[in-house]
């Protein structure tokens, strides 16, 4: 039965969610391979630390934990997060609780305007923009530049309709960690052109070694007044391993947060209250974790947890050693993935990796990433995300753009990483012997990529307003 009313054009023009599409793929009957391995979705591979689980249980028994809270979030967690950010970005960071809102990670952008997004992009950013009538303008990044976006190319894309540049660092899907110098150049560009720089820093805690600052934009000594330009997004999903609780944060100028509160109140009234209270609840000294040894890297900020912890501190801050330990484990798993892939399936080439992800080129020319990923699940029980999910629907094949695959390295064990690499080798045999697919022996980067892609920057796209954390 057809609907008797019309749906929004912006909704109809928005792509369907990619993750559910990948979960429709199943292993063919008769393929005896053991359990399927899932490296598709960027989700923590383990439950939250027991300290946080206990805090969530205790908070759920509180009689005052079930009502509304301010649209801006609980003051206790806002204050705790502001202090935690001074640890992350350096003790000279100029941030207070009135510059932090606790949200489910949406930011309002005016319909009819444009936002510059590096490509490959995080698909939920592109989807959010198209839903809200904002046009995403692609800023192409290439393996030849380690998938770093170019400030000068971004400058050439700014028009009278541009309202923001949005960057994800560490990046989803490439894993690229943008340097402080690159971020400063983008902040300077945004400041000069009077547009916003939106930094999605969901994976900032996975920059290693622990204690190294993602950038210096928030420091009092910075050349720029960050409040006039920067909007920083954060998610508690990855660092605290609570993705189902949908809790995020926005750091911005108080004047902007006042206006954003209107949007938050309309969209959801308030962010989920239970995880806010649990993360802000004080933890007795007897339960606090031992700090991770401080970094020996020069010019890195010290952390407040590197010394003795006296008296109760918020659970949020008490979990910093656990977060640092997890980051080191993920980094080690990335190294394991690289070495094992080079040993077991050397025709698969890692183009970029860092934090949660590795961006890999498959060795099957003439076959798109979606076809390869579907076949991997059907034949050897490995679920991955095609690079095609992170691009607009353009002619990718002629430029080798459709040979990228995202591996979510963080959400599986070390043993499974090794087994996945072995299955990729088995997939090569099946695809070649049974399907007749050609296999390249080495990574081939076509020089025409750089010249031809800039011509295609003006994709024929429609777009839409809030930004969801990667």
Short mmCIF file of C-alpha atoms in Angstrom, two decimals, residues 110-451:
data_model
loop_
_atom_site.label_atom_id
_atom_site.label_comp_id
_atom_site.label_asym_id
_atom_site.label_seq_id
_atom_site.Cartn_x
_atom_site.Cartn_y
_atom_site.Cartn_z
CA UNK A 110 21.42 26.14 9.00
CA UNK A 111 19.54 24.53 6.13
CA UNK A 112 20.47 25.68 2.65
CA UNK A 113 24.16 26.20 3.34
CA UNK A 114 27.31 24.09 2.93
CA UNK A 115 29.75 22.17 5.13
CA UNK A 116 33.12 20.97 3.85
CA UNK A 117 33.76 17.29 4.68
CA UNK A 118 36.99 15.40 3.95
CA UNK A 119 36.42 12.34 1.77
CA UNK A 120 36.34 9.49 2.63
CA UNK A 121 33.85 10.80 5.15
CA UNK A 122 32.09 9.33 8.15
CA UNK A 123 28.77 8.39 6.56
CA UNK A 124 26.61 9.56 9.50
CA UNK A 125 28.01 13.07 9.08
CA UNK A 126 27.03 13.07 5.42
CA UNK A 127 23.63 11.55 6.22
CA UNK A 128 22.91 14.09 8.94
CA UNK A 129 23.71 16.96 6.62
CA UNK A 130 21.54 15.67 3.79
CA UNK A 131 18.64 15.06 6.19
CA UNK A 132 18.78 18.68 7.29
CA UNK A 133 19.16 20.28 3.90
CA UNK A 134 22.83 21.20 4.25
CA UNK A 135 25.09 20.40 1.29
CA UNK A 136 28.26 18.42 2.11
CA UNK A 137 31.11 19.66 -0.06
CA UNK A 138 33.72 16.90 -0.48
CA UNK A 139 37.36 17.64 0.31
CA UNK A 140 39.23 14.76 -1.32
CA UNK A 141 42.04 13.11 0.65
CA UNK A 142 44.46 10.65 -0.92
CA UNK A 143 46.79 7.83 0.17
CA UNK A 144 49.71 9.82 -1.24
CA UNK A 145 49.19 12.38 1.55
CA UNK A 146 48.31 9.77 4.22
CA UNK A 147 44.67 10.85 3.84
CA UNK A 148 45.44 14.23 5.43
CA UNK A 149 43.12 17.00 4.20
CA UNK A 150 44.74 20.01 2.56
CA UNK A 151 43.99 23.44 4.09
CA UNK A 152 44.80 25.13 0.77
CA UNK A 153 42.39 22.91 -1.16
CA UNK A 154 39.77 23.47 1.54
CA UNK A 155 40.23 27.22 1.10
CA UNK A 156 39.44 26.88 -2.60
CA UNK A 157 36.14 25.14 -1.75
CA UNK A 158 34.84 27.88 0.55
CA UNK A 159 31.94 29.80 -0.96
CA UNK A 160 29.45 32.37 0.26
CA UNK A 161 27.30 29.46 1.46
CA UNK A 162 30.01 27.70 3.48
CA UNK A 163 29.29 27.68 7.19
CA UNK A 164 31.78 25.12 8.51
CA UNK A 165 34.60 22.68 7.90
CA UNK A 166 34.16 19.38 9.77
CA UNK A 167 37.16 17.17 10.55
CA UNK A 168 37.31 13.80 12.31
CA UNK A 169 40.62 13.14 14.08
CA UNK A 170 41.72 10.45 14.67
CA UNK A 171 39.84 9.78 11.50
CA UNK A 172 36.95 7.49 10.75
CA UNK A 173 37.34 5.58 8.43
CA UNK A 174 41.05 5.97 7.59
CA UNK A 175 42.51 6.03 11.11
CA UNK A 176 44.68 9.01 10.11
CA UNK A 177 45.67 11.18 13.07
CA UNK A 178 45.91 14.78 11.93
CA UNK A 179 48.96 16.62 13.21
CA UNK A 180 48.62 19.64 15.54
CA UNK A 181 50.12 21.73 12.73
CA UNK A 182 47.43 20.62 10.27
CA UNK A 183 44.68 21.37 12.77
CA UNK A 184 46.15 24.79 13.49
CA UNK A 185 46.16 25.62 9.77
CA UNK A 186 42.50 24.63 9.50
CA UNK A 187 41.62 26.65 12.61
CA UNK A 188 43.46 29.64 11.18
CA UNK A 189 41.64 29.25 7.85
CA UNK A 190 38.25 29.00 9.55
CA UNK A 191 39.01 32.04 11.70
CA UNK A 192 40.11 34.13 8.71
CA UNK A 193 37.09 33.12 6.60
CA UNK A 194 34.68 33.52 9.53
CA UNK A 195 33.32 29.98 9.45
CA UNK A 196 33.21 27.27 12.11
CA UNK A 197 35.76 24.49 12.46
CA UNK A 198 33.98 21.41 13.81
CA UNK A 199 36.39 18.88 15.31
CA UNK A 200 34.91 15.44 15.93
CA UNK A 201 37.38 14.09 18.49
CA UNK A 202 35.55 10.91 19.40
CA UNK A 203 38.82 8.92 19.25
CA UNK A 204 41.11 11.47 20.92
CA UNK A 205 41.84 9.14 23.85
CA UNK A 206 43.37 6.59 21.47
CA UNK A 207 46.29 8.82 20.54
CA UNK A 208 49.37 7.20 22.05
CA UNK A 209 51.58 7.33 23.99
CA UNK A 210 49.25 8.33 26.85
CA UNK A 211 49.61 11.94 27.85
CA UNK A 212 50.31 13.33 24.40
CA UNK A 213 48.01 16.22 23.53
CA UNK A 214 45.90 15.98 20.33
CA UNK A 215 46.57 19.67 19.61
CA UNK A 216 47.22 23.00 21.29
CA UNK A 217 44.19 24.92 20.06
CA UNK A 218 42.61 25.12 23.51
CA UNK A 219 45.73 26.41 25.27
CA UNK A 220 45.74 29.93 26.67
CA UNK A 221 49.01 30.46 24.82
CA UNK A 222 47.45 29.62 21.44
CA UNK A 223 47.57 32.34 18.80
CA UNK A 224 43.86 31.86 18.13
CA UNK A 225 40.86 32.51 20.33
CA UNK A 226 39.30 29.08 19.94
CA UNK A 227 35.88 30.20 21.23
CA UNK A 228 35.29 32.31 18.13
CA UNK A 229 35.83 29.43 15.72
CA UNK A 230 36.04 25.90 17.15
CA UNK A 231 33.27 23.46 18.03
CA UNK A 232 34.67 20.26 19.53
CA UNK A 233 32.58 17.08 19.59
CA UNK A 234 33.25 14.13 21.86
CA UNK A 235 31.60 10.79 22.52
CA UNK A 236 31.77 8.66 25.65
CA UNK A 237 31.00 5.57 23.54
CA UNK A 238 34.53 4.45 22.71
CA UNK A 239 36.68 5.63 25.64
CA UNK A 240 34.24 4.52 28.34
CA UNK A 241 32.81 1.64 26.27
CA UNK A 242 29.14 2.64 26.61
CA UNK A 243 27.98 3.12 22.98
CA UNK A 244 24.42 2.06 23.77
CA UNK A 245 23.96 4.91 26.23
CA UNK A 246 24.34 7.53 23.44
CA UNK A 247 26.17 10.15 25.47
CA UNK A 248 28.32 12.85 23.93
CA UNK A 249 29.60 16.35 24.57
CA UNK A 250 30.01 19.66 22.77
CA UNK A 251 32.72 22.13 23.72
CA UNK A 252 32.12 25.60 22.34
CA UNK A 253 31.70 29.25 23.27
CA UNK A 254 29.00 29.88 25.92
CA UNK A 255 27.16 32.13 23.44
CA UNK A 256 26.88 29.26 20.97
CA UNK A 257 25.92 26.68 23.60
CA UNK A 258 23.05 28.92 24.67
CA UNK A 259 21.61 28.63 21.16
CA UNK A 260 22.44 24.93 20.84
CA UNK A 261 20.43 24.31 24.03
CA UNK A 262 17.30 25.24 22.06
CA UNK A 263 18.06 22.49 19.56
CA UNK A 264 18.88 19.93 22.24
CA UNK A 265 15.69 20.72 24.15
CA UNK A 266 13.64 20.25 20.98
CA UNK A 267 15.35 17.06 19.81
CA UNK A 268 15.61 15.12 23.05
CA UNK A 269 14.82 17.35 26.07
CA UNK A 270 18.01 16.14 27.73
CA UNK A 271 20.79 13.62 27.25
CA UNK A 272 20.44 10.21 28.98
CA UNK A 273 20.71 10.95 32.68
CA UNK A 274 21.85 7.61 34.10
CA UNK A 275 25.33 7.56 32.49
CA UNK A 276 25.81 11.23 33.32
CA UNK A 277 25.23 10.64 37.02
CA UNK A 278 27.25 7.43 37.01
CA UNK A 279 30.29 9.04 35.39
CA UNK A 280 30.11 12.06 37.70
CA UNK A 281 29.64 10.06 40.90
CA UNK A 282 32.60 10.27 43.31
CA UNK A 283 34.81 7.23 43.62
CA UNK A 284 36.49 6.54 46.98
CA UNK A 285 40.29 6.51 47.04
CA UNK A 286 40.29 2.80 47.88
CA UNK A 287 38.72 1.95 44.51
CA UNK A 288 40.82 4.23 42.31
CA UNK A 289 43.01 2.69 39.63
CA UNK A 290 46.77 2.91 39.48
CA UNK A 291 47.88 5.48 36.92
CA UNK A 292 49.48 4.45 33.65
CA UNK A 293 53.21 5.33 33.71
CA UNK A 294 53.64 8.86 32.35
CA UNK A 295 54.87 9.32 28.80
CA UNK A 296 58.57 9.82 28.20
CA UNK A 297 57.77 11.80 25.05
CA UNK A 298 59.11 15.36 25.42
CA UNK A 299 56.78 18.38 25.40
CA UNK A 300 53.72 16.40 26.39
CA UNK A 301 51.38 17.68 29.09
CA UNK A 302 51.52 16.11 32.50
CA UNK A 303 48.33 14.57 33.85
CA UNK A 304 46.64 15.08 37.16
CA UNK A 305 46.56 11.31 37.61
CA UNK A 306 50.33 10.90 37.48
CA UNK A 307 50.58 11.71 41.19
CA UNK A 308 48.79 10.39 44.28
CA UNK A 309 45.01 10.74 44.19
CA UNK A 310 43.71 12.13 47.45
CA UNK A 311 40.05 11.81 48.35
CA UNK A 312 37.10 10.97 46.09
CA UNK A 313 37.30 11.93 42.43
CA UNK A 314 34.63 11.55 39.72
CA UNK A 315 34.37 8.11 38.15
CA UNK A 316 34.97 9.89 34.83
CA UNK A 317 38.46 10.94 35.95
CA UNK A 318 39.19 7.76 37.88
CA UNK A 319 38.88 5.74 34.67
CA UNK A 320 41.70 7.63 32.92
CA UNK A 321 44.25 4.83 33.64
CA UNK A 322 41.85 2.27 32.15
CA UNK A 323 41.39 4.44 29.06
CA UNK A 324 45.14 4.79 28.64
CA UNK A 325 45.65 1.05 29.07
CA UNK A 326 43.00 0.36 26.43
CA UNK A 327 44.64 2.81 24.02
CA UNK A 328 47.98 1.05 24.39
CA UNK A 329 46.32 -2.34 23.82
CA UNK A 330 44.61 -1.08 20.66
CA UNK A 331 47.91 0.32 19.38
CA UNK A 332 49.56 -3.06 19.96
CA UNK A 333 46.69 -4.74 18.11
CA UNK A 334 47.21 -2.38 15.18
CA UNK A 335 50.86 -3.45 15.03
CA UNK A 336 49.80 -7.10 15.21
CA UNK A 337 47.30 -6.58 12.40
CA UNK A 338 49.94 -4.96 10.19
CA UNK A 339 52.59 -7.63 10.77
CA UNK A 340 50.14 -10.53 10.40
CA UNK A 341 48.57 -9.10 7.25
CA UNK A 342 52.03 -8.67 5.70
CA UNK A 343 52.79 -12.30 6.55
CA UNK A 344 49.50 -14.05 5.73
CA UNK A 345 47.97 -11.87 2.99
CA UNK A 346 50.65 -9.47 1.70
CA UNK A 347 48.61 -8.51 -1.36
CA UNK A 348 46.28 -6.58 0.96
CA UNK A 349 47.90 -3.18 1.58
CA UNK A 350 47.31 -0.98 4.61
CA UNK A 351 47.10 2.58 3.32
CA UNK A 352 46.47 4.21 6.69
CA UNK A 353 45.85 3.08 10.25
CA UNK A 354 45.47 4.55 13.71
CA UNK A 355 43.21 4.62 16.76
CA UNK A 356 40.23 2.32 15.98
CA UNK A 357 40.68 1.72 12.26
CA UNK A 358 42.84 0.54 9.39
CA UNK A 359 42.07 1.53 5.80
CA UNK A 360 43.15 -1.24 3.47
CA UNK A 361 43.29 -1.70 -0.30
CA UNK A 362 42.00 -5.06 -1.52
CA UNK A 363 43.90 -6.84 -4.34
CA UNK A 364 40.99 -7.56 -6.70
CA UNK A 365 40.94 -5.05 -9.60
CA UNK A 366 37.63 -4.73 -11.36
CA UNK A 367 35.65 -5.64 -8.25
CA UNK A 368 34.13 -2.96 -6.05
CA UNK A 369 34.63 -2.86 -2.31
CA UNK A 370 30.99 -3.71 -1.60
CA UNK A 371 31.17 -6.83 -3.79
CA UNK A 372 34.42 -7.88 -2.12
CA UNK A 373 33.06 -7.35 1.41
CA UNK A 374 29.86 -9.23 0.68
CA UNK A 375 31.86 -12.10 -0.81
CA UNK A 376 34.20 -12.17 2.20
CA UNK A 377 31.25 -12.63 4.52
CA UNK A 378 29.59 -15.23 2.30
CA UNK A 379 32.72 -17.31 1.67
CA UNK A 380 34.98 -16.98 4.72
CA UNK A 381 32.79 -15.39 7.40
CA UNK A 382 34.59 -12.05 7.77
CA UNK A 383 32.43 -8.93 8.02
CA UNK A 384 34.06 -5.64 6.98
CA UNK A 385 32.85 -2.24 5.76
CA UNK A 386 33.35 -1.32 2.10
CA UNK A 387 35.11 1.92 1.28
CA UNK A 388 32.13 2.68 -0.97
CA UNK A 389 30.12 3.39 2.19
CA UNK A 390 32.39 6.36 2.88
CA UNK A 391 32.11 8.03 -0.52
CA UNK A 392 29.32 9.64 -2.45
CA UNK A 393 27.96 7.64 -5.37
CA UNK A 394 30.45 8.68 -8.03
CA UNK A 395 32.44 6.78 -10.60
CA UNK A 396 35.01 5.37 -8.20
CA UNK A 397 36.26 2.42 -10.22
CA UNK A 398 38.22 4.35 -12.82
CA UNK A 399 40.24 6.01 -10.04
CA UNK A 400 40.70 2.92 -7.85
CA UNK A 401 38.64 4.62 -5.13
CA UNK A 402 36.40 1.59 -4.79
CA UNK A 403 39.19 -0.69 -3.59
CA UNK A 404 39.30 0.57 0.00
CA UNK A 405 37.97 -1.43 2.95
CA UNK A 406 37.72 -0.32 6.58
CA UNK A 407 38.84 -2.74 9.29
CA UNK A 408 37.70 -1.94 12.82
CA UNK A 409 40.74 -3.26 14.65
CA UNK A 410 39.66 -2.20 18.13
CA UNK A 411 36.57 -4.37 18.50
CA UNK A 412 38.15 -7.84 18.24
CA UNK A 413 40.72 -9.78 20.24
CA UNK A 414 44.32 -10.30 19.18
CA UNK A 415 43.57 -13.94 18.33
CA UNK A 416 40.73 -12.91 16.04
CA UNK A 417 42.92 -10.37 14.26
CA UNK A 418 45.31 -13.19 13.37
CA UNK A 419 42.47 -15.45 12.22
CA UNK A 420 40.95 -12.71 10.06
CA UNK A 421 44.25 -12.29 8.22
CA UNK A 422 44.41 -16.04 7.60
CA UNK A 423 40.88 -15.97 6.22
CA UNK A 424 41.81 -13.17 3.84
CA UNK A 425 44.48 -15.47 2.43
CA UNK A 426 41.89 -18.24 2.04
CA UNK A 427 39.54 -15.76 0.36
CA UNK A 428 42.22 -15.02 -2.23
CA UNK A 429 42.34 -18.72 -3.13
CA UNK A 430 38.55 -19.01 -3.38
CA UNK A 431 38.10 -15.82 -5.39
CA UNK A 432 40.86 -16.78 -7.82
CA UNK A 433 40.23 -20.51 -8.24
CA UNK A 434 36.44 -20.61 -7.97
CA UNK A 435 35.43 -17.14 -9.18
CA UNK A 436 38.27 -16.47 -11.62
CA UNK A 437 39.14 -13.10 -10.09
CA UNK A 438 42.45 -11.44 -10.96
CA UNK A 439 44.75 -10.70 -8.02
CA UNK A 440 47.33 -7.93 -8.07
CA UNK A 441 50.71 -8.78 -6.58
CA UNK A 442 51.43 -5.29 -5.30
CA UNK A 443 49.71 -2.03 -4.42
CA UNK A 444 49.19 0.14 -7.44
CA UNK A 445 48.57 3.86 -6.89
CA UNK A 446 47.55 5.61 -10.10
CA UNK A 447 49.01 9.12 -10.49
CA UNK A 448 45.91 10.22 -12.40
CA UNK A 449 44.01 9.94 -9.13
CA UNK A 450 45.14 13.31 -7.87
CA UNK A 451 44.45 15.25 -11.06
#
